[in-house]
Coordinates of C-alpha atoms and ligand atoms in Angstrom, one line a residue:
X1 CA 20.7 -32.7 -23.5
X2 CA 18.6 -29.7 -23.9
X3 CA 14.3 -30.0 -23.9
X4 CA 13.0 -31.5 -26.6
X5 CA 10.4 -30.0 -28.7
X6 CA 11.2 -26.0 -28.0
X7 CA 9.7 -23.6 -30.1
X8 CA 13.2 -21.4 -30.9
X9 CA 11.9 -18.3 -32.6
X10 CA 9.3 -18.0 -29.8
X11 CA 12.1 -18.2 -27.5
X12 CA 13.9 -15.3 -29.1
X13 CA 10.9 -12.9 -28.4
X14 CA 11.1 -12.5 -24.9
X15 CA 14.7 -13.8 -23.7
X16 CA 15.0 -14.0 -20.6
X17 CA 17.9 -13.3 -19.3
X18 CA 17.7 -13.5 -15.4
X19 CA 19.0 -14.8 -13.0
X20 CA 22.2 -15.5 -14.9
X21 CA 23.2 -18.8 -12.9
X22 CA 19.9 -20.6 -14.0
X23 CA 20.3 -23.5 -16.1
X24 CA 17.2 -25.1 -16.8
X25 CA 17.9 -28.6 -17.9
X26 CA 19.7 -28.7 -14.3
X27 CA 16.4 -28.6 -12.5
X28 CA 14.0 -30.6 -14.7
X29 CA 14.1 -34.4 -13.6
X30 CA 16.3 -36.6 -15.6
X31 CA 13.7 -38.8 -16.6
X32 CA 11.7 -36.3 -17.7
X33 CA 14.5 -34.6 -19.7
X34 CA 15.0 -37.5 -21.5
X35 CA 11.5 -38.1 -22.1
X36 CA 10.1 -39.6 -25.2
X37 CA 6.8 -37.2 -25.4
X38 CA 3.4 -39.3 -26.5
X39 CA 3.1 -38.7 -30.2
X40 CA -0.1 -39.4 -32.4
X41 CA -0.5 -38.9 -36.2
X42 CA -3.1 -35.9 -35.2
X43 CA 0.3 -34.1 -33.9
X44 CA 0.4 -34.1 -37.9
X45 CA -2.7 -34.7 -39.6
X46 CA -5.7 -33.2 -38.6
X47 CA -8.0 -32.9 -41.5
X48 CA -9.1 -36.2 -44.3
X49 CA -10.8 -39.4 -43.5
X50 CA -9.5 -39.8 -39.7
X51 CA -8.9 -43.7 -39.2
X52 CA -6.0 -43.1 -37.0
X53 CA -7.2 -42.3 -33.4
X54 CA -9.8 -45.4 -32.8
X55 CA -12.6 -43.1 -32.1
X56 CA -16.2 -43.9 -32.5
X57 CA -17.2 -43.3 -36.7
X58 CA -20.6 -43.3 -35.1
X59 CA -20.7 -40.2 -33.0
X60 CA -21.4 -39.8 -29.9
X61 CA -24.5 -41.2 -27.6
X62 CA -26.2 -38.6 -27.2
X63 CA -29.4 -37.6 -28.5
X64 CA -29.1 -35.3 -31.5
X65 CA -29.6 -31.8 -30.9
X66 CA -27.3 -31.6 -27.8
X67 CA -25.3 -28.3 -27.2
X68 CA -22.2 -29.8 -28.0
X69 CA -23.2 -31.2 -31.1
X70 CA -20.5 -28.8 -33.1
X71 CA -17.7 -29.6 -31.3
X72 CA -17.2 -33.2 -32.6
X73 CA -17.1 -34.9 -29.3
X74 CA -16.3 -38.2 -31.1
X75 CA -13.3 -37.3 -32.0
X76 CA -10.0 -36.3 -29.1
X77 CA -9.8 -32.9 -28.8
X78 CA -6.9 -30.6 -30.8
X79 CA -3.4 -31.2 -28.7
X80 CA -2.7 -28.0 -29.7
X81 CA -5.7 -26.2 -28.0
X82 CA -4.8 -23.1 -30.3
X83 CA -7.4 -20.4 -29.8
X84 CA -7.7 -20.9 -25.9
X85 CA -4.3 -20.8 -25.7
X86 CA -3.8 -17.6 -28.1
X87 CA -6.6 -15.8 -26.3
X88 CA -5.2 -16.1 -22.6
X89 CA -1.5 -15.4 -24.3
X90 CA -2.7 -12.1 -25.6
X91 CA -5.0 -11.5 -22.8
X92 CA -2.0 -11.3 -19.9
X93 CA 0.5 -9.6 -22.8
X94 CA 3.0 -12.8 -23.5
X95 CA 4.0 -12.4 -27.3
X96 CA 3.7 -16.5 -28.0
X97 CA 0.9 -18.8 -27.3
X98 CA 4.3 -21.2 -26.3
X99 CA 4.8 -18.9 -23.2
X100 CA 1.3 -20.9 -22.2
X101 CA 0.1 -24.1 -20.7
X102 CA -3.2 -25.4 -19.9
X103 CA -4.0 -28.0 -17.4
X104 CA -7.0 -29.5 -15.9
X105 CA -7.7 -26.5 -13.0
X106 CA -4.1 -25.0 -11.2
X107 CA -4.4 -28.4 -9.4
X108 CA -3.3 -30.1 -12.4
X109 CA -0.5 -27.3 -13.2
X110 CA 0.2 -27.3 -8.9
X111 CA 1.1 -31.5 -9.4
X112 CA 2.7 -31.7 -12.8
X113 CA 5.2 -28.3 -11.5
X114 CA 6.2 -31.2 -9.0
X115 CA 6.2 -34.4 -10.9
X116 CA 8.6 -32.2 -14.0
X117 CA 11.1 -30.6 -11.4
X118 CA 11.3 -32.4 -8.2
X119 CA 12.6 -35.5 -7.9
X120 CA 10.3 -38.1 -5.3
X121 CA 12.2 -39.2 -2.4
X122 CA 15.4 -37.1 -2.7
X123 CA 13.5 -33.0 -3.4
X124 CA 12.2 -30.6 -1.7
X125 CA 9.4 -27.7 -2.5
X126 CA 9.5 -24.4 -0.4
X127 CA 6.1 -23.1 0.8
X128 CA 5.0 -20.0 3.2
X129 CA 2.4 -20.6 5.6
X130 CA -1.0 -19.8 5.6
X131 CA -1.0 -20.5 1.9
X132 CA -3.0 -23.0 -0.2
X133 CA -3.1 -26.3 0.8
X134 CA -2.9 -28.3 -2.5
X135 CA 1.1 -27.7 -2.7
X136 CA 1.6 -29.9 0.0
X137 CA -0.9 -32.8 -0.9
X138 CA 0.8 -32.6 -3.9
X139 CA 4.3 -32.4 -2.8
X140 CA 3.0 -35.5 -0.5
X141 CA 1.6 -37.5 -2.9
X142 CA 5.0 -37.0 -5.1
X143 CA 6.8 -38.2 -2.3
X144 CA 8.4 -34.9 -2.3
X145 CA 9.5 -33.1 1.3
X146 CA 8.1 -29.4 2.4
X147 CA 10.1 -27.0 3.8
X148 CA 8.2 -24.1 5.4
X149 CA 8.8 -20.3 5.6
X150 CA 6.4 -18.2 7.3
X151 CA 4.8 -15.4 5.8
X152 CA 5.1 -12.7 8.5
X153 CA 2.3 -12.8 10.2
X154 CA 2.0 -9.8 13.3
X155 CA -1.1 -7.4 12.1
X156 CA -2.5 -9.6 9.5
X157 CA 0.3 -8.6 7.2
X158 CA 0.5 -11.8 5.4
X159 CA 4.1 -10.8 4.0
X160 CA 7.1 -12.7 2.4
X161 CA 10.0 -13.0 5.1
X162 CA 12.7 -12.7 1.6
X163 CA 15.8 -12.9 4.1
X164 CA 14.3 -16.3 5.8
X165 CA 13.4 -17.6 2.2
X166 CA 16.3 -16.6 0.8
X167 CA 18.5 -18.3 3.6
X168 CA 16.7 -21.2 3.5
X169 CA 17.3 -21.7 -0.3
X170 CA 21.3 -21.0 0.2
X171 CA 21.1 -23.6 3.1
X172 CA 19.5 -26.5 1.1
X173 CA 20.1 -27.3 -2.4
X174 CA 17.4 -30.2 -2.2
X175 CA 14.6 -27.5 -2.6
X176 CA 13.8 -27.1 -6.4
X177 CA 10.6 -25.3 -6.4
X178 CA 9.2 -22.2 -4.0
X179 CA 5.4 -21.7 -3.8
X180 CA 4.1 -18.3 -3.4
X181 CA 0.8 -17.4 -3.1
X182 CA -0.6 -13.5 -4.6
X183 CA -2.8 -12.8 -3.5
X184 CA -2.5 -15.7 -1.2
X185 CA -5.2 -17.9 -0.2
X186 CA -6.1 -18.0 2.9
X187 CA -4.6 -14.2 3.3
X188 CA -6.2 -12.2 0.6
X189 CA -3.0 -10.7 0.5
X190 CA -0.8 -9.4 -2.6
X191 CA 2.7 -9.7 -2.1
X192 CA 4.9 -6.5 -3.6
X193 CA 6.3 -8.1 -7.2
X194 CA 9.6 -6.4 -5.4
X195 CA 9.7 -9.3 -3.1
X196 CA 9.2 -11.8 -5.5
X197 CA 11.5 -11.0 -7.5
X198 CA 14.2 -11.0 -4.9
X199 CA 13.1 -14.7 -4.1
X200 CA 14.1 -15.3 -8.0
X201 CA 17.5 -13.2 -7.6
X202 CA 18.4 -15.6 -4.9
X203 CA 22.0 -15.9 -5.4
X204 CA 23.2 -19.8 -6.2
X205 CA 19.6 -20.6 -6.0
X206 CA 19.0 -22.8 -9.2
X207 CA 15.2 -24.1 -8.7
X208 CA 11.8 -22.8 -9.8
X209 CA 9.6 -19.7 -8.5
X210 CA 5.9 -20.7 -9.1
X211 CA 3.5 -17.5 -8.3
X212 CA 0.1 -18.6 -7.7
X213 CA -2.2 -15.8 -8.8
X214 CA -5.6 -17.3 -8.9
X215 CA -7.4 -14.6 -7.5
X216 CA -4.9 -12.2 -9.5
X217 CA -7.8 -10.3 -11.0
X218 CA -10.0 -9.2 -8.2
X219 CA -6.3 -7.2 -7.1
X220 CA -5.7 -5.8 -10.6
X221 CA -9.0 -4.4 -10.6
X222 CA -8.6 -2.8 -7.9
X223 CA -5.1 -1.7 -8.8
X224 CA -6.5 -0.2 -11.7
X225 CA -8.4 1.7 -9.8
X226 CA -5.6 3.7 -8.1
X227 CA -4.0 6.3 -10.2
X228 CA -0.5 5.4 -11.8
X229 CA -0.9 2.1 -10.7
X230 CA 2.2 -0.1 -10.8
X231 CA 1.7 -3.8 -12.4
X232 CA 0.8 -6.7 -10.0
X233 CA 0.8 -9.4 -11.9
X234 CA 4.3 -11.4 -11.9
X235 CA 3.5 -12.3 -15.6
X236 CA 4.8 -9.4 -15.9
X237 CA 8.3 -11.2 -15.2
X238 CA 8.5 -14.2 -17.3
X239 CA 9.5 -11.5 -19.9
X240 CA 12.8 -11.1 -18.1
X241 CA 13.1 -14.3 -15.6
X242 CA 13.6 -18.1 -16.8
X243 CA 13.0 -19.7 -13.2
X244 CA 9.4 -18.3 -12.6
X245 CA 6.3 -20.0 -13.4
X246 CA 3.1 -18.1 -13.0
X247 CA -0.3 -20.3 -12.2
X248 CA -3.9 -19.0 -13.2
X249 CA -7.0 -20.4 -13.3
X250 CA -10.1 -19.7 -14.9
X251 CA -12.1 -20.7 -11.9
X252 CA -12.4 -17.6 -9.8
X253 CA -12.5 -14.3 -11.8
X254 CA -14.0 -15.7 -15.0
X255 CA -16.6 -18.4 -13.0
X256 CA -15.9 -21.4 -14.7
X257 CA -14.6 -23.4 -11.3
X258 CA -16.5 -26.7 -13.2
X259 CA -14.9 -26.6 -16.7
X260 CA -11.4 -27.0 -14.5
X261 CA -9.0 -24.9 -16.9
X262 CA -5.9 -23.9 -15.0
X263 CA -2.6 -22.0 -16.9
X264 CA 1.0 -21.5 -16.1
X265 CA 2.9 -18.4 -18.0
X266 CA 6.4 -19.0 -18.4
X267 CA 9.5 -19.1 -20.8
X268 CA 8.6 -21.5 -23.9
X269 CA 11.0 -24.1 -22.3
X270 CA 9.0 -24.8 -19.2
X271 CA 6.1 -24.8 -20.7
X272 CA 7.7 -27.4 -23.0
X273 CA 8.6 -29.5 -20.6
X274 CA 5.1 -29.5 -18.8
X275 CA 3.3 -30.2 -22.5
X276 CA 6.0 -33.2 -22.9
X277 CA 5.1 -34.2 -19.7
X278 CA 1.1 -34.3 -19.3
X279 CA -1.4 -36.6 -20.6
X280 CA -2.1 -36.6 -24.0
X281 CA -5.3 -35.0 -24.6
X282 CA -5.9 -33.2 -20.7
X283 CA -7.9 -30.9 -21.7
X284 CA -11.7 -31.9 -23.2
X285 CA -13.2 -30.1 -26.1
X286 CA -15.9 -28.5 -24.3
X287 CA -13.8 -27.2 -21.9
X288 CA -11.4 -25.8 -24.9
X289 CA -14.4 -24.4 -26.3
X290 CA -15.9 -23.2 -23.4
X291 CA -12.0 -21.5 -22.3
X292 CA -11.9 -20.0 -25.1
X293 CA -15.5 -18.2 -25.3
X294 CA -14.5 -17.0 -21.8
X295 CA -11.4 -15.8 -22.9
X296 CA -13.0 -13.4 -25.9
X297 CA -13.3 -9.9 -25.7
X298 CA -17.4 -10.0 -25.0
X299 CA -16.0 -12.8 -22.0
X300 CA -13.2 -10.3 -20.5
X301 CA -15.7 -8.1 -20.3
X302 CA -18.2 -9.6 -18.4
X303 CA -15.5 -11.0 -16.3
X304 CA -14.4 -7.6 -15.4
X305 CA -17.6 -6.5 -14.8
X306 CA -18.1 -9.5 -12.6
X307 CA -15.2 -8.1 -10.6
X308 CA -16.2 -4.9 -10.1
X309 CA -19.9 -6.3 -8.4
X310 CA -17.8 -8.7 -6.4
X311 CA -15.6 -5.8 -5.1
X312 CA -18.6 -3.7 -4.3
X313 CA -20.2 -6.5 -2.2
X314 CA -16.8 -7.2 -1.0
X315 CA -16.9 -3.5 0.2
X316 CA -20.4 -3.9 1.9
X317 CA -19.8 -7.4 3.2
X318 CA -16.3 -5.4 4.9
X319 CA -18.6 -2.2 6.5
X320 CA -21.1 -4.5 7.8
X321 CA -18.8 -6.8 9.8
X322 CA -17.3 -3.5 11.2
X323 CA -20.8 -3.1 12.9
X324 CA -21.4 -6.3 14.6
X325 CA -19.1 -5.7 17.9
X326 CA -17.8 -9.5 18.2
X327 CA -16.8 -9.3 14.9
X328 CA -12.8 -8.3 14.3
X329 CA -10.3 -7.4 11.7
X330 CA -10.6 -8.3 8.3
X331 CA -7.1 -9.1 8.1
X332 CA -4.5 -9.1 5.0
X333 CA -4.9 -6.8 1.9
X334 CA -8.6 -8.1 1.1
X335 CA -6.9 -8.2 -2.7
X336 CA -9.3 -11.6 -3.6
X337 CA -12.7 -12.7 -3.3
X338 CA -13.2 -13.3 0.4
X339 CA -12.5 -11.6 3.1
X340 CA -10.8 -13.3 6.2
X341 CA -12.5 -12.2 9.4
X342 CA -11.7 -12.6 13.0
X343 CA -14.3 -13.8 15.7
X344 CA -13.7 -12.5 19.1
X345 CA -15.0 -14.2 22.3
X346 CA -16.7 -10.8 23.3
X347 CA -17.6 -7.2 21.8
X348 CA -13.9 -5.9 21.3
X349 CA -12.2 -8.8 22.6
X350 CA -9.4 -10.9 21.5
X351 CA -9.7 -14.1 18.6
X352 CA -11.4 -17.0 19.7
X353 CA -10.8 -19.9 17.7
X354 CA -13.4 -22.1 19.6
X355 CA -15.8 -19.7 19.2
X356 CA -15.1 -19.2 15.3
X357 CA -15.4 -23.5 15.4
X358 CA -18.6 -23.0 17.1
X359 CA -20.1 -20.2 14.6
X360 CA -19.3 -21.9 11.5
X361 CA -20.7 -25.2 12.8
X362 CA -24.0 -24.1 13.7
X363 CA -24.4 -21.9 10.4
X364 CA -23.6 -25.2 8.3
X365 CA -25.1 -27.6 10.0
X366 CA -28.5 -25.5 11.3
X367 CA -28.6 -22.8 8.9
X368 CA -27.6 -24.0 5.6
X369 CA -24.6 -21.5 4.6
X370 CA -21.2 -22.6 5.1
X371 CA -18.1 -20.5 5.0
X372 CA -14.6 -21.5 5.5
X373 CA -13.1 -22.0 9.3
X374 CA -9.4 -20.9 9.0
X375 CA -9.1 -20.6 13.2
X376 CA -6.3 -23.5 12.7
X377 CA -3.7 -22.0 10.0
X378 CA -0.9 -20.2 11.2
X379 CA -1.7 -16.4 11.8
X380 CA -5.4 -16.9 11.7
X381 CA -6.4 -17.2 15.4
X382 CA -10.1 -16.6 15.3
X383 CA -10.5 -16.6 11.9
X384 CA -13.1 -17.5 9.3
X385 CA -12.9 -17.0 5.5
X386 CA -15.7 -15.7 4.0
X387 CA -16.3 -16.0 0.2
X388 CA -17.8 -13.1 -1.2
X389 CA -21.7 -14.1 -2.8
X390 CA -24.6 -12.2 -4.3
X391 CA -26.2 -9.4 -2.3
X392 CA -28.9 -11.8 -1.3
X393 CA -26.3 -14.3 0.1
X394 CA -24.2 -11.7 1.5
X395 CA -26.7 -10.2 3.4
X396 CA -28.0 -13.6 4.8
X397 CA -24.2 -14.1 6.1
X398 CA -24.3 -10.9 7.5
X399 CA -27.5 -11.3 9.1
X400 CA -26.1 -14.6 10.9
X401 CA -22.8 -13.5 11.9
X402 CA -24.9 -10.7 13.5
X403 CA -27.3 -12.9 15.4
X404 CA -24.9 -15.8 16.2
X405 CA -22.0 -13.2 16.9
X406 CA -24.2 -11.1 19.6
Ligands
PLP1 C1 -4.5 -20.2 -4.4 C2 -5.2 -21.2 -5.2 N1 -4.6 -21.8 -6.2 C3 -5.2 -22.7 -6.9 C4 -6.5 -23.1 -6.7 C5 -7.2 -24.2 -7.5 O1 -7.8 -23.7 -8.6 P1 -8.3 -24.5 -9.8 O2 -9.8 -24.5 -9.6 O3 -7.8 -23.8 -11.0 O4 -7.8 -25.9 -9.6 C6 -7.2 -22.5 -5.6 C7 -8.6 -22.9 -5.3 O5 -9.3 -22.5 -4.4 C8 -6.6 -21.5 -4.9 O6 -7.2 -20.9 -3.8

């Protein structure tokens, strides 16, 4: 039984044809293969007198005059989400809006990856410590099991080990999805689409590669601005792979964390199989509408130019923790929007994770700006993650790591 629903001729634009040995229907979950998608008559019908859908004839209760008041908010929103899902199509070079999902933040995309291609009680999903911790509340809420693979950790490096996740794969067939994070959250750190794309060549390994790449554009900016820069976006691979799956979220580069838009890029299949598989109408109007203004070429814009402040105070936020003496490295690539810094115990000492505890405690709790404490995660002794903010707040965070730090 193959997936129901495929778009063919968008297929045929970007076959995929690696790795040979992966056979999709083998890794979605039978029930879900067999699936009878929701259907409504809007799937069909969109325009005349609409009686079908039990919606409210009244409108909405709202006073008139509301912001919103174009978008219809009495009726469900389009199940097709066209123009948000063109725009982000074109925007990362995929040549069908079929090659794109959109789910309710990467959270949504994060779970229903799980609930479409790992079975509860019997799969597994592969993840790489430090990395975001949503793939394994998810995995455990799914009832699915996590095996971890370090990323290698000595220097900050914040790389893939490929021969450990590679062995790991061969050794247990149970796994049907690998998590990688670039640039990875808590690390800041890119990971070479070389390696990633030895994770999907893993011989007789016949899951799913999910790259997370919600900070993505804060490291293509500044790829871009290296001469003859090569791509680092693993979108760049769904053109030739049908086992990767790449996650992207409007929340961090474009700024729109609260209208919770999350995508996945992959061969029209996949995305198939996620769109059979989520709720009817996920995604609201206004946060359609609000996508899709984001996602115009006025919004890309002002997106990028959002990224280029961000990376300047990244830069200044960087050269003024050099200066204060307790502070360490910033370790990883710094490819996203925070940098993750060490606290040492004394000026040019070693990571003190008590101390770090200690810092971020008394600058939530006593002076009202909180950062991240990371002194727990694997490779992060000492470490707190520091989101990048205005000049204003940046310099108030300097200006506190200074005092509390001296
Ligand atoms: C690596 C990573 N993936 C996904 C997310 C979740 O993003 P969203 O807001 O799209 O759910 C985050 C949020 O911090 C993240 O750091």
């Amino acid at each position: 039984m193959g997936v129901q629903g495929v778009n063919a001729q968008a297929c045929a634009l970007a076959r995929a044809h690696k790795p040979e040995h992966f056979v999709l229907e083998r890794v979605v979950r039978p029930n879900i293969l067999a699936l009878q998608p929701y259907r409504c008559a809007r799937d069909d019908f969109q325009e005349g007198v609409l009686l079908d859908a039990n919606e409210n004839a009244m409108g909405p209760a709202m006073a008139p005059g509301s912001a919103y008041e174009e978008l219809d908010l009495h009726r469900y929103p389009d199940p097709s989400l066209y123009e948000a899902r063109e725009r982000a199509t074109k925007l990362r070079g995929l040549p069908h809006p079929a090659y794109t999902f959109l789910g309710v933040g990467s959270d949504e995309v994060i779970d229903l990856i799980q609930r479409c291609f790992a079975r509860p009680g019997q799969d597994k999903i592969l993840i790489c410590p430090p990395t975001y911790g949503m793939y394994s509340v998810s995995a455990n809420i799914n009832d699915i099991d996590v095996v971890e693979v370090p990323l290698i950790t000595e220097n900050g490096a914040f790389q893939l080990d490929t021969p450990r996740v590679q062995a790991a794969l061969r050794a247990d067939p149970a796994i049907r999805v690998v998590f990688l994070c670039s640039p990875g959250n808590p690390t800041g750190t890119l990971l070479p689409l070389h390696d990633v794309q030895q994770v999907l060549d893993t011989p007789d390994y016949a899951g799913l590669v999910v790259v997370d790449e919600a900070y993505i554009d804060f490291a293509a900016e500044k790829q871009a601005l290296k001469h003859g820069a090569e791509p680092v976006s693993a979108v760049s691979l769904v053109h030739e792979y049908a086992n990767v799956i790449v996650a992207q979220t409007l929340s961090k580069s474009f700024g729109l964390a609260g209208v919770r838009l999350g995508l996945a890029f992959a061969q029209p299949p996949i995305v198939q199989v996620m769109n059979n598989t989520k709720a009817p109408y996920n995604i609201s109007s206004p946060a359609a509408y609000l996508a899709s203004q984001s996602l115009s070429d006025d919004g890309i814009a002002r997106m990028r130019a959002n990224v280029q402040a961000l990376l300047h105070q990244r830069d200044r936020l960087q050269q003024a923790l050099a200066k204060i003496p307790a502070a360490g490295a910033v370790l990883g690539g710094n490819d996203a929007n925070f940098v993750l810094v060490q606290v040492l115990d004394r000026p040019g000492g070693v990571p003190d994770s008590q101390r770090a505890k200690h810092v971020y405690e008394t600058m939530a709790r006593h002076r009202g700006l909180v950062v991240r404490n990371r002194s727990s995660e694997l490779g992060c002794a000492g470490c707190l993650r520091i989101t990048i903010g205005t000049a204003q707040e940046n310099d108030l965070c300097i200006a506190l790591l200074t005092e509390l730090l001296a």
